[in-house]
mmCIF file of C-alpha atoms in Angstrom:
data_model
loop_
_atom_site.group_PDB
_atom_site.id
_atom_site.type_symbol
_atom_site.label_atom_id
_atom_site.label_comp_id
_atom_site.label_asym_id
_atom_site.label_seq_id
_atom_site.Cartn_x
_atom_site.Cartn_y
_atom_site.Cartn_z
ATOM 1 C CA MET A 33 18.930 11.146 -24.707
ATOM 2 C CA SER A 34 19.256 7.507 -25.656
ATOM 3 C CA ALA A 35 16.227 5.329 -26.328
ATOM 4 C CA LEU A 36 17.397 2.958 -23.585
ATOM 5 C CA ARG A 37 17.295 5.696 -20.972
ATOM 6 C CA GLU A 38 13.967 7.080 -22.122
ATOM 7 C CA ALA A 39 12.163 3.793 -22.677
ATOM 8 C CA ILE A 40 13.558 1.608 -19.914
ATOM 9 C CA VAL A 41 15.802 3.281 -17.333
ATOM 10 C CA LEU A 42 13.684 6.320 -16.437
ATOM 11 C CA PRO A 43 10.230 4.625 -16.324
ATOM 12 C CA LEU A 44 11.541 1.732 -14.249
ATOM 13 C CA LEU A 45 13.367 4.069 -11.872
ATOM 14 C CA PHE A 46 10.328 6.301 -11.408
ATOM 15 C CA LEU A 47 7.955 3.356 -10.989
ATOM 16 C CA THR A 48 10.243 1.833 -8.358
ATOM 17 C CA ILE A 49 10.301 5.169 -6.520
ATOM 18 C CA ALA A 50 6.493 5.419 -6.724
ATOM 19 C CA PHE A 51 6.191 1.875 -5.363
ATOM 20 C CA VAL A 52 8.726 2.188 -2.541
ATOM 21 C CA GLY A 53 7.644 5.737 -1.666
ATOM 22 C CA GLY A 54 4.123 4.543 -0.961
ATOM 23 C CA ALA A 55 5.186 1.796 1.437
ATOM 24 C CA ARG A 56 4.380 2.457 5.085
ATOM 25 C CA LEU A 57 6.165 0.119 7.449
ATOM 26 C CA ASP A 58 4.172 -0.531 10.609
ATOM 27 C CA ALA A 59 3.187 -3.815 12.212
ATOM 28 C CA ARG A 60 2.080 -4.690 8.669
ATOM 29 C CA VAL A 61 3.280 -3.217 5.386
ATOM 30 C CA ALA A 62 0.702 -0.934 3.813
ATOM 31 C CA LEU A 63 0.864 0.708 0.401
ATOM 32 C CA VAL A 64 -0.647 4.166 0.642
ATOM 33 C CA ALA A 65 -1.831 6.323 -2.248
ATOM 34 C CA PRO A 66 -0.484 9.897 -2.351
ATOM 35 C CA THR A 67 -2.415 12.660 -0.617
ATOM 36 C CA LEU A 68 -4.173 15.375 -2.598
ATOM 37 C CA PHE A 69 -1.679 17.958 -1.356
ATOM 38 C CA SER A 70 1.276 15.877 -2.510
ATOM 39 C CA LEU A 71 -0.274 15.841 -5.995
ATOM 40 C CA VAL A 72 -0.374 19.650 -5.900
ATOM 41 C CA LEU A 73 3.251 19.789 -4.741
ATOM 42 C CA ALA A 74 4.268 17.301 -7.447
ATOM 43 C CA THR A 75 2.679 19.546 -10.079
ATOM 44 C CA MET A 76 4.730 22.450 -8.731
ATOM 45 C CA VAL A 77 7.955 20.410 -8.803
ATOM 46 C CA ILE A 78 7.346 19.404 -12.414
ATOM 47 C CA ALA A 79 6.547 22.995 -13.352
ATOM 48 C CA ALA A 80 9.817 24.075 -11.703
ATOM 49 C CA LEU A 81 11.720 21.354 -13.561
ATOM 50 C CA VAL A 82 10.285 22.545 -16.873
ATOM 51 C CA ARG A 83 10.885 26.241 -16.189
ATOM 52 C CA SER A 84 14.484 25.662 -15.129
ATOM 53 C CA GLY A 85 15.240 23.573 -18.186
ATOM 54 C CA ALA A 86 15.912 20.416 -16.144
ATOM 55 C CA LEU A 87 13.074 18.781 -18.058
ATOM 56 C CA ALA A 88 12.400 19.446 -21.733
ATOM 57 C CA PRO A 89 8.887 18.107 -22.455
ATOM 58 C CA ASP A 90 9.359 18.628 -26.208
ATOM 59 C CA ARG A 91 12.162 16.043 -26.116
ATOM 60 C CA LEU A 92 9.633 13.541 -24.756
ATOM 61 C CA LEU A 93 6.464 14.490 -26.624
ATOM 62 C CA HIS A 94 6.647 16.120 -30.059
ATOM 63 C CA GLY A 95 4.937 15.838 -33.419
ATOM 64 C CA SER A 96 8.223 15.043 -35.132
ATOM 65 C CA ARG A 97 8.745 11.946 -33.006
ATOM 66 C CA SER A 98 7.355 8.513 -33.829
ATOM 67 C CA THR A 99 4.218 7.243 -32.064
ATOM 68 C CA ILE A 100 6.109 4.749 -29.955
ATOM 69 C CA ALA A 101 8.699 7.383 -28.990
ATOM 70 C CA ASN A 102 5.893 9.689 -27.890
ATOM 71 C CA ALA A 103 4.338 6.828 -25.922
ATOM 72 C CA ASN A 104 7.696 6.339 -24.142
ATOM 73 C CA GLY A 105 7.832 10.061 -23.454
ATOM 74 C CA ALA A 106 4.311 10.060 -22.031
ATOM 75 C CA VAL A 107 5.225 7.137 -19.766
ATOM 76 C CA VAL A 108 8.265 9.066 -18.487
ATOM 77 C CA LEU A 109 6.108 12.104 -17.666
ATOM 78 C CA LEU A 110 3.369 10.057 -15.982
ATOM 79 C CA THR A 111 5.802 8.018 -13.931
ATOM 80 C CA LEU A 112 7.737 11.193 -13.003
ATOM 81 C CA PHE A 113 4.497 12.645 -11.640
ATOM 82 C CA ALA A 114 3.689 9.468 -9.681
ATOM 83 C CA ALA A 115 7.218 9.226 -8.264
ATOM 84 C CA THR A 116 7.310 12.909 -7.298
ATOM 85 C CA SER A 117 3.963 12.791 -5.521
ATOM 86 C CA GLN A 118 4.845 9.583 -3.661
ATOM 87 C CA THR A 119 8.265 10.925 -2.630
ATOM 88 C CA LEU A 120 6.708 14.108 -1.251
ATOM 89 C CA ALA A 121 3.945 12.146 0.491
ATOM 90 C CA MET A 122 6.571 9.868 2.039
ATOM 91 C CA LEU A 123 8.558 12.832 3.408
ATOM 92 C CA THR A 124 5.519 14.540 4.916
ATOM 93 C CA PRO A 125 4.705 13.713 8.556
ATOM 94 C CA ARG A 126 1.460 11.796 8.962
ATOM 95 C CA THR A 127 -0.411 13.830 11.560
ATOM 96 C CA GLY A 128 -0.591 16.918 13.743
ATOM 97 C CA LEU A 129 1.209 20.228 13.511
ATOM 98 C CA PRO A 130 4.302 18.804 11.757
ATOM 99 C CA LEU A 131 2.070 17.756 8.853
ATOM 100 C CA LEU A 132 0.727 21.303 8.527
ATOM 101 C CA PHE A 133 4.116 22.977 8.894
ATOM 102 C CA VAL A 134 5.934 20.683 6.472
ATOM 103 C CA ASP A 135 3.159 21.099 3.901
ATOM 104 C CA ILE A 136 3.429 24.894 4.213
ATOM 105 C CA PHE A 137 7.257 24.682 4.197
ATOM 106 C CA LEU A 138 7.286 22.637 0.985
ATOM 107 C CA PHE A 139 4.603 24.760 -0.672
ATOM 108 C CA VAL A 140 6.414 28.049 0.046
ATOM 109 C CA LEU A 141 9.806 26.638 -0.968
ATOM 110 C CA LEU A 142 8.469 25.327 -4.259
ATOM 111 C CA LEU A 143 6.557 28.521 -4.948
ATOM 112 C CA ASN A 144 9.727 30.495 -4.310
ATOM 113 C CA THR A 145 11.656 28.185 -6.625
ATOM 114 C CA LEU A 146 9.039 28.626 -9.346
ATOM 115 C CA VAL A 147 9.201 32.413 -9.101
ATOM 116 C CA ALA A 148 12.999 32.574 -8.848
ATOM 117 C CA MET A 149 13.409 30.516 -12.054
ATOM 118 C CA PRO A 150 16.806 29.000 -11.234
ATOM 119 C CA ASP A 151 18.808 27.219 -13.919
ATOM 120 C CA ARG A 152 18.959 23.415 -14.045
ATOM 121 C CA VAL A 153 21.931 22.916 -11.734
ATOM 122 C CA ARG A 154 20.624 25.319 -9.110
ATOM 123 C CA LEU A 155 17.178 23.743 -9.231
ATOM 124 C CA LEU A 156 18.599 20.268 -8.739
ATOM 125 C CA ARG A 157 20.666 21.522 -5.792
ATOM 126 C CA SER A 158 17.610 23.254 -4.340
ATOM 127 C CA LEU A 159 15.527 20.101 -4.769
ATOM 128 C CA ALA A 160 18.224 18.021 -3.068
ATOM 129 C CA VAL A 161 18.349 20.425 -0.115
ATOM 130 C CA THR A 162 14.538 20.590 0.178
ATOM 131 C CA LEU A 163 14.046 16.823 0.082
ATOM 132 C CA SER A 164 16.988 16.164 2.415
ATOM 133 C CA SER A 165 15.654 18.709 4.933
ATOM 134 C CA ALA A 166 12.219 17.090 4.886
ATOM 135 C CA LEU A 167 13.848 13.658 5.271
ATOM 136 C CA ILE A 168 15.913 14.780 8.293
ATOM 137 C CA LEU A 169 12.920 16.532 9.848
ATOM 138 C CA LYS A 170 10.642 13.502 9.609
ATOM 139 C CA PHE A 171 12.970 10.553 10.042
ATOM 140 C CA VAL A 172 15.558 12.056 12.419
ATOM 141 C CA VAL A 173 14.073 14.967 14.385
ATOM 142 C CA LEU A 174 10.434 13.888 14.663
ATOM 143 C CA ALA A 175 11.429 10.241 15.053
ATOM 144 C CA ALA A 176 13.640 11.251 17.992
ATOM 145 C CA VAL A 177 10.799 13.008 19.837
ATOM 146 C CA SER A 178 8.250 10.337 18.947
ATOM 147 C CA GLY A 179 10.259 7.122 19.088
ATOM 148 C CA GLN A 180 10.358 4.464 21.761
ATOM 149 C CA THR A 181 13.464 5.053 23.848
ATOM 150 C CA GLU A 182 15.351 2.657 26.058
ATOM 151 C CA SER A 183 16.075 4.684 29.196
ATOM 152 C CA ARG A 184 13.450 5.656 31.736
ATOM 153 C CA MET A 185 14.649 9.294 31.756
ATOM 154 C CA SER A 186 14.218 9.588 27.984
ATOM 155 C CA ARG A 187 10.729 8.119 28.223
ATOM 156 C CA VAL A 188 9.826 10.666 30.903
ATOM 157 C CA LEU A 189 11.167 13.538 28.750
ATOM 158 C CA VAL A 190 9.264 12.312 25.700
ATOM 159 C CA ALA A 191 6.074 11.977 27.785
ATOM 160 C CA LEU A 192 6.544 15.520 29.174
ATOM 161 C CA PHE A 193 7.145 16.915 25.704
ATOM 162 C CA ASP A 194 4.058 15.109 24.432
ATOM 163 C CA ALA A 195 1.942 16.512 27.286
ATOM 164 C CA ALA A 196 3.327 20.043 26.843
ATOM 165 C CA THR A 197 2.454 20.058 23.131
ATOM 166 C CA PHE A 198 -0.958 18.390 23.678
ATOM 167 C CA GLY A 199 0.216 15.461 21.570
ATOM 168 C CA SER A 200 0.243 17.631 18.450
ATOM 169 C CA ILE A 201 3.954 17.151 17.637
ATOM 170 C CA THR A 202 4.707 13.503 18.299
ATOM 171 C CA GLN A 203 4.072 11.000 15.533
ATOM 172 C CA GLU A 204 3.391 7.295 15.506
ATOM 173 C CA PRO A 205 6.797 5.609 15.927
ATOM 174 C CA GLU A 206 8.242 4.324 12.658
ATOM 175 C CA PRO A 207 10.691 1.420 12.375
ATOM 176 C CA ALA A 208 14.322 2.318 11.691
ATOM 177 C CA SER A 209 14.038 0.687 8.280
ATOM 178 C CA ALA A 210 11.533 3.378 7.222
ATOM 179 C CA GLY A 211 14.282 6.031 7.404
ATOM 180 C CA TYR A 212 16.707 3.928 5.348
ATOM 181 C CA LEU A 213 13.999 3.246 2.799
ATOM 182 C CA ALA A 214 13.227 6.974 2.578
ATOM 183 C CA PHE A 215 16.914 7.807 2.130
ATOM 184 C CA PHE A 216 17.212 5.245 -0.655
ATOM 185 C CA THR A 217 14.059 6.571 -2.322
ATOM 186 C CA VAL A 218 15.157 10.226 -2.191
ATOM 187 C CA ALA A 219 18.618 9.365 -3.546
ATOM 188 C CA MET A 220 17.086 7.368 -6.383
ATOM 189 C CA TYR A 221 14.625 10.178 -7.127
ATOM 190 C CA LEU A 222 17.391 12.801 -7.356
ATOM 191 C CA ILE A 223 19.430 10.554 -9.671
ATOM 192 C CA ALA A 224 16.396 9.917 -11.869
ATOM 193 C CA VAL A 225 15.528 13.630 -12.064
ATOM 194 C CA ALA A 226 19.118 14.419 -13.065
ATOM 195 C CA LEU A 227 18.765 11.877 -15.880
ATOM 196 C CA LEU A 228 15.702 13.611 -17.384
ATOM 197 C CA PRO A 229 16.153 15.120 -20.845
ATOM 198 C CA ARG A 230 17.232 18.729 -20.317
ATOM 199 C CA VAL A 231 16.744 21.788 -22.487
ATOM 200 C CA ARG A 232 19.580 22.110 -25.004
ATOM 201 C CA ALA A 233 22.143 24.886 -24.439
ATOM 202 C CA ALA A 234 20.775 27.262 -27.087
ATOM 203 C CA GLN A 235 17.208 27.015 -25.711
ATOM 204 C CA SER A 236 18.486 27.240 -22.140
ATOM 205 C CA ALA A 237 19.983 30.688 -22.743
ATOM 206 C CA GLU A 238 16.526 31.919 -23.801
ATOM 207 C CA LEU A 239 14.802 30.327 -20.814
ATOM 208 C CA VAL A 240 16.788 31.670 -17.888
ATOM 209 C CA PRO A 241 17.068 35.448 -17.535
ATOM 210 C CA ARG A 242 20.560 36.651 -16.676
ATOM 211 C CA MET B 8 16.044 -1.394 -36.263
ATOM 212 C CA ARG B 9 17.350 -1.716 -32.709
ATOM 213 C CA GLU B 10 15.782 1.483 -31.366
ATOM 214 C CA PRO B 11 12.115 0.562 -32.025
ATOM 215 C CA LEU B 12 12.782 -2.781 -30.368
ATOM 216 C CA ILE B 13 14.135 -1.077 -27.235
ATOM 217 C CA ARG B 14 11.247 1.390 -27.219
ATOM 218 C CA GLY B 15 8.645 -1.375 -27.641
ATOM 219 C CA ALA B 16 10.207 -3.536 -24.947
ATOM 220 C CA GLY B 17 10.469 -0.553 -22.608
ATOM 221 C CA LEU B 18 6.829 0.367 -23.147
ATOM 222 C CA VAL B 19 5.643 -3.176 -22.454
ATOM 223 C CA ALA B 20 7.899 -3.489 -19.384
ATOM 224 C CA ALA B 21 6.764 -0.138 -17.980
ATOM 225 C CA ILE B 22 3.068 -0.953 -18.489
ATOM 226 C CA ALA B 23 3.475 -4.408 -16.923
ATOM 227 C CA TYR B 24 5.428 -2.977 -13.973
ATOM 228 C CA ALA B 25 2.875 -0.194 -13.459
ATOM 229 C CA ALA B 26 0.015 -2.724 -13.579
ATOM 230 C CA ALA B 27 1.788 -4.889 -10.985
ATOM 231 C CA ILE B 28 2.275 -1.885 -8.700
ATOM 232 C CA VAL B 29 -1.379 -0.840 -9.043
ATOM 233 C CA TRP B 30 -2.405 -4.427 -8.267
ATOM 234 C CA LEU B 31 -0.192 -4.412 -5.144
ATOM 235 C CA TYR B 32 -1.732 -1.124 -4.027
ATOM 236 C CA VAL B 33 -5.253 -2.464 -4.500
ATOM 237 C CA THR B 34 -4.795 -5.894 -2.918
ATOM 238 C CA GLN B 35 -2.243 -4.966 -0.192
ATOM 239 C CA PRO B 36 -0.685 -8.445 0.125
ATOM 240 C CA GLN B 37 1.298 -9.122 3.313
ATOM 241 C CA THR B 38 3.345 -12.187 2.420
ATOM 242 C CA VAL B 39 5.306 -13.400 -0.580
ATOM 243 C CA ALA B 40 2.832 -16.306 -0.855
ATOM 244 C CA GLN B 41 -0.006 -13.808 -1.197
ATOM 245 C CA VAL B 42 1.878 -11.956 -3.934
ATOM 246 C CA THR B 43 2.706 -15.062 -5.965
ATOM 247 C CA GLY B 44 -0.725 -16.575 -5.328
ATOM 248 C CA GLY B 45 -2.392 -13.359 -6.408
ATOM 249 C CA PHE B 46 -0.491 -13.285 -9.692
ATOM 250 C CA ALA B 47 -1.188 -17.010 -10.258
ATOM 251 C CA SER B 48 -4.853 -16.418 -9.507
ATOM 252 C CA ALA B 49 -4.979 -13.525 -11.959
ATOM 253 C CA VAL B 50 -3.933 -15.868 -14.773
ATOM 254 C CA GLY B 51 -6.124 -18.720 -13.487
ATOM 255 C CA ALA B 52 -3.174 -20.885 -12.413
ATOM 256 C CA TYR B 53 -3.726 -20.852 -8.656
ATOM 257 C CA ARG B 54 -4.349 -24.220 -6.961
ATOM 258 C CA ILE B 55 -4.773 -24.954 -3.280
ATOM 259 C CA ASP B 56 -2.840 -27.711 -1.505
ATOM 260 C CA GLN B 57 -5.506 -30.448 -1.623
ATOM 261 C CA GLN B 58 -3.813 -32.635 0.977
ATOM 262 C CA ALA B 59 -3.713 -29.774 3.493
ATOM 263 C CA PHE B 60 -7.336 -28.915 2.680
ATOM 264 C CA ASP B 61 -8.433 -32.503 3.354
ATOM 265 C CA ASP B 62 -6.516 -32.437 6.648
ATOM 266 C CA GLY B 63 -8.270 -29.191 7.549
ATOM 267 C CA LEU B 64 -11.658 -30.667 6.741
ATOM 268 C CA ARG B 65 -10.920 -33.701 8.921
ATOM 269 C CA PHE B 66 -9.897 -31.480 11.854
ATOM 270 C CA PHE B 67 -12.958 -29.283 11.290
ATOM 271 C CA ARG B 68 -15.351 -32.235 11.474
ATOM 272 C CA ALA B 69 -13.578 -33.488 14.612
ATOM 273 C CA GLY B 70 -14.101 -30.101 16.282
ATOM 274 C CA GLN B 71 -10.366 -29.261 16.335
ATOM 275 C CA PHE B 72 -10.809 -25.753 15.032
ATOM 276 C CA ALA B 73 -7.350 -24.265 15.681
ATOM 277 C CA GLU B 74 -5.759 -27.264 13.932
ATOM 278 C CA ALA B 75 -8.273 -26.948 11.107
ATOM 279 C CA ARG B 76 -7.431 -23.280 10.594
ATOM 280 C CA ALA B 77 -3.709 -24.061 10.491
ATOM 281 C CA ALA B 78 -4.299 -26.709 7.833
ATOM 282 C CA PHE B 79 -6.655 -24.482 5.814
ATOM 283 C CA ALA B 80 -4.139 -21.616 5.995
ATOM 284 C CA ARG B 81 -1.483 -23.991 4.660
ATOM 285 C CA ALA B 82 -3.822 -25.163 1.908
ATOM 286 C CA ASP B 83 -4.632 -21.622 0.772
ATOM 287 C CA SER B 84 -1.443 -19.765 1.677
ATOM 288 C CA ALA B 85 -2.224 -16.928 -0.740
ATOM 289 C CA GLU B 86 -5.781 -16.524 0.624
ATOM 290 C CA ARG B 87 -7.253 -16.677 -2.881
ATOM 291 C CA ASP B 88 -9.618 -19.657 -2.606
ATOM 292 C CA PRO B 89 -13.179 -18.722 -1.557
ATOM 293 C CA ARG B 90 -14.143 -22.237 -0.395
ATOM 294 C CA THR B 91 -11.155 -22.513 1.957
ATOM 295 C CA GLN B 92 -11.798 -19.022 3.308
ATOM 296 C CA PHE B 93 -15.430 -20.055 3.886
ATOM 297 C CA TYR B 94 -14.303 -23.028 5.982
ATOM 298 C CA ILE B 95 -11.887 -20.807 7.932
ATOM 299 C CA ALA B 96 -14.803 -18.478 8.709
ATOM 300 C CA TYR B 97 -16.889 -21.493 9.724
ATOM 301 C CA THR B 98 -14.183 -22.636 12.184
ATOM 302 C CA PHE B 99 -14.322 -19.215 13.823
ATOM 303 C CA TYR B 100 -18.122 -19.461 14.021
ATOM 304 C CA ARG B 101 -18.157 -22.938 15.565
ATOM 305 C CA GLU B 102 -15.334 -22.185 17.995
ATOM 306 C CA GLY B 103 -16.790 -18.838 19.001
ATOM 307 C CA TRP B 104 -20.375 -20.036 19.380
ATOM 308 C CA GLY B 105 -21.586 -20.408 22.963
ATOM 309 C CA ARG B 106 -24.884 -21.417 24.475
ATOM 310 C CA LEU B 107 -24.851 -18.406 26.849
ATOM 311 C CA TYR B 108 -22.720 -15.968 24.874
ATOM 312 C CA ASN B 109 -20.540 -15.868 21.758
ATOM 313 C CA ASP B 110 -16.861 -14.984 21.605
ATOM 314 C CA ASP B 111 -16.931 -11.623 19.840
ATOM 315 C CA ALA B 112 -13.245 -11.688 18.908
ATOM 316 C CA LEU B 113 -13.612 -15.017 17.086
ATOM 317 C CA PHE B 114 -16.855 -13.934 15.447
ATOM 318 C CA ALA B 115 -15.177 -10.752 14.199
ATOM 319 C CA LYS B 116 -12.363 -12.828 12.680
ATOM 320 C CA GLY B 117 -14.982 -15.116 11.141
ATOM 321 C CA LEU B 118 -16.767 -12.136 9.649
ATOM 322 C CA ALA B 119 -13.512 -10.867 8.120
ATOM 323 C CA ALA B 120 -12.819 -14.324 6.653
ATOM 324 C CA VAL B 121 -16.308 -14.751 5.207
ATOM 325 C CA ASP B 122 -16.132 -11.246 3.709
ATOM 326 C CA LYS B 123 -12.880 -12.282 2.055
ATOM 327 C CA ALA B 124 -14.561 -15.461 0.753
ATOM 328 C CA ILE B 125 -17.467 -13.448 -0.681
ATOM 329 C CA ALA B 126 -15.069 -10.983 -2.313
ATOM 330 C CA LEU B 127 -13.147 -13.857 -3.939
ATOM 331 C CA ALA B 128 -16.220 -15.790 -5.142
ATOM 332 C CA PRO B 129 -17.352 -15.120 -8.714
ATOM 333 C CA GLY B 130 -20.213 -12.644 -8.524
ATOM 334 C CA GLY B 131 -19.963 -12.700 -4.726
ATOM 335 C CA ARG B 132 -22.057 -15.914 -4.583
ATOM 336 C CA LEU B 133 -20.574 -18.850 -2.700
ATOM 337 C CA VAL B 134 -22.379 -22.111 -1.945
ATOM 338 C CA VAL B 135 -20.467 -25.039 -0.468
ATOM 339 C CA ASP B 136 -21.821 -28.510 -1.105
ATOM 340 C CA ASP B 137 -21.209 -30.100 2.292
ATOM 341 C CA ILE B 138 -23.968 -32.078 4.003
ATOM 342 C CA ASP B 139 -22.284 -31.683 7.413
ATOM 343 C CA LEU B 140 -22.919 -27.948 7.386
ATOM 344 C CA GLN B 141 -26.227 -26.320 8.264
ATOM 345 C CA MET B 142 -25.193 -23.082 6.604
ATOM 346 C CA ARG B 143 -23.963 -23.821 3.128
ATOM 347 C CA SER B 144 -23.871 -20.346 1.675
ATOM 348 C CA ALA B 145 -21.512 -17.544 2.598
ATOM 349 C CA ASP B 146 -24.494 -15.197 2.906
ATOM 350 C CA GLU B 147 -26.071 -17.362 5.657
ATOM 351 C CA LEU B 148 -22.774 -17.652 7.514
ATOM 352 C CA ARG B 149 -22.150 -13.934 7.244
ATOM 353 C CA ALA B 150 -25.629 -13.103 8.565
ATOM 354 C CA GLU B 151 -25.205 -15.543 11.462
ATOM 355 C CA LEU B 152 -21.821 -14.077 12.414
ATOM 356 C CA GLN B 153 -23.186 -10.569 12.183
ATOM 357 C CA ARG B 154 -26.206 -11.509 14.349
ATOM 358 C CA GLY B 155 -23.790 -12.922 16.900
ATOM 359 C CA LEU B 156 -21.902 -9.640 17.061
ATOM 360 C CA THR B 157 -25.004 -7.464 17.372
ATOM 361 C CA ARG B 158 -26.211 -6.450 20.822
ATOM 362 C CA GLU B 159 -30.008 -6.534 21.087
ATOM 363 C CA ALA B 160 -32.761 -7.119 23.632
ATOM 364 C CA SER B 161 -33.286 -10.717 22.496
ATOM 365 C CA ASP B 162 -29.758 -11.518 23.749
ATOM 366 C CA PHE B 163 -31.275 -11.569 27.257
ATOM 367 C CA ASN B 164 -33.997 -14.046 26.340
ATOM 368 C CA PRO B 165 -33.357 -17.105 28.618
ATOM 369 C CA LEU B 166 -34.803 -19.412 25.971
ATOM 370 C CA LYS B 167 -31.706 -18.719 23.889
ATOM 371 C CA VAL B 168 -29.887 -21.438 25.820
ATOM 372 C CA PHE B 169 -31.913 -23.963 23.839
ATOM 373 C CA ARG B 170 -30.656 -22.784 20.466
ATOM 374 C CA THR B 171 -28.295 -25.053 18.620
ATOM 375 C CA ARG B 172 -25.018 -24.486 16.851
ATOM 376 C CA LYS B 173 -25.294 -24.643 13.090
#
């Protein structure tokens, strides 16, 4: 991996993701710190990245590297953690049953991924599917049942659905820009993760059981 | 030769960017003026618009409180100057004060503004040298606003109509 990618591209990408991922667009823009559970999930994602060989920590932090190179490596790892936790927090619904179900959904999926020990390509595909599903669930499906609709009939249906579920499903309406911002953040996150230093081929054969 | 330079520059850029993001998370600015003013204030380069401040003071003394607030907001667009925030809080106090009852909404806004002024003042101590004011410290103004928002038995004392606005 080039010094440019390690020292500049990856930290700036991950910091941008951490910044944008924490933005909540309501009447006013608020920057929200990640939840405790998203920190746990982020730890699991990083563990899965390491186990699959998508991230080689020894190519970022090692005794044979210079001090400044190790400092760059540490920054990449720290910013990766911040970006992962903020991305997961952004994709999790804010309240009610959807929050619980999505947290359980992500936890079980990541646990399964950790145990299955996929190789790098499969892990990246799995991560893309997981994050995209969470994005669609929150910003398309839940937004549709929670959002302000134009027609009277739709408003009646939304109100009935809300009453039938005791208000435990519907979320606070989010502006349309929140979905676009989330899409941009997830895409940037997946690109940045794919750019991480991977385990070299010889080591990779030892890592993944065939 | 080139690699250490890239690594050093990257490290500095990442630390500066991370610090800026942490600062944004802590201060939660809402406008670009607040962002730029906050950064300028952090390096001691923030200055209010003196002309707008003087206009605000003139409106304030003439009892035109909405106009005064507009001018003060223009003077301190980043909301980083404790003295201007103090005057904004004072406009809310004077406008919201009533002989029979106070306007709670204005008092609440005044309380928020004076809290901001106290948070911005060095050591949380703010005294304004203005002979036209009866409350010259942020602590006095804050206590008065808080008293105005509190419901208590003395609110029903008919002699309260004789109290004066500070």
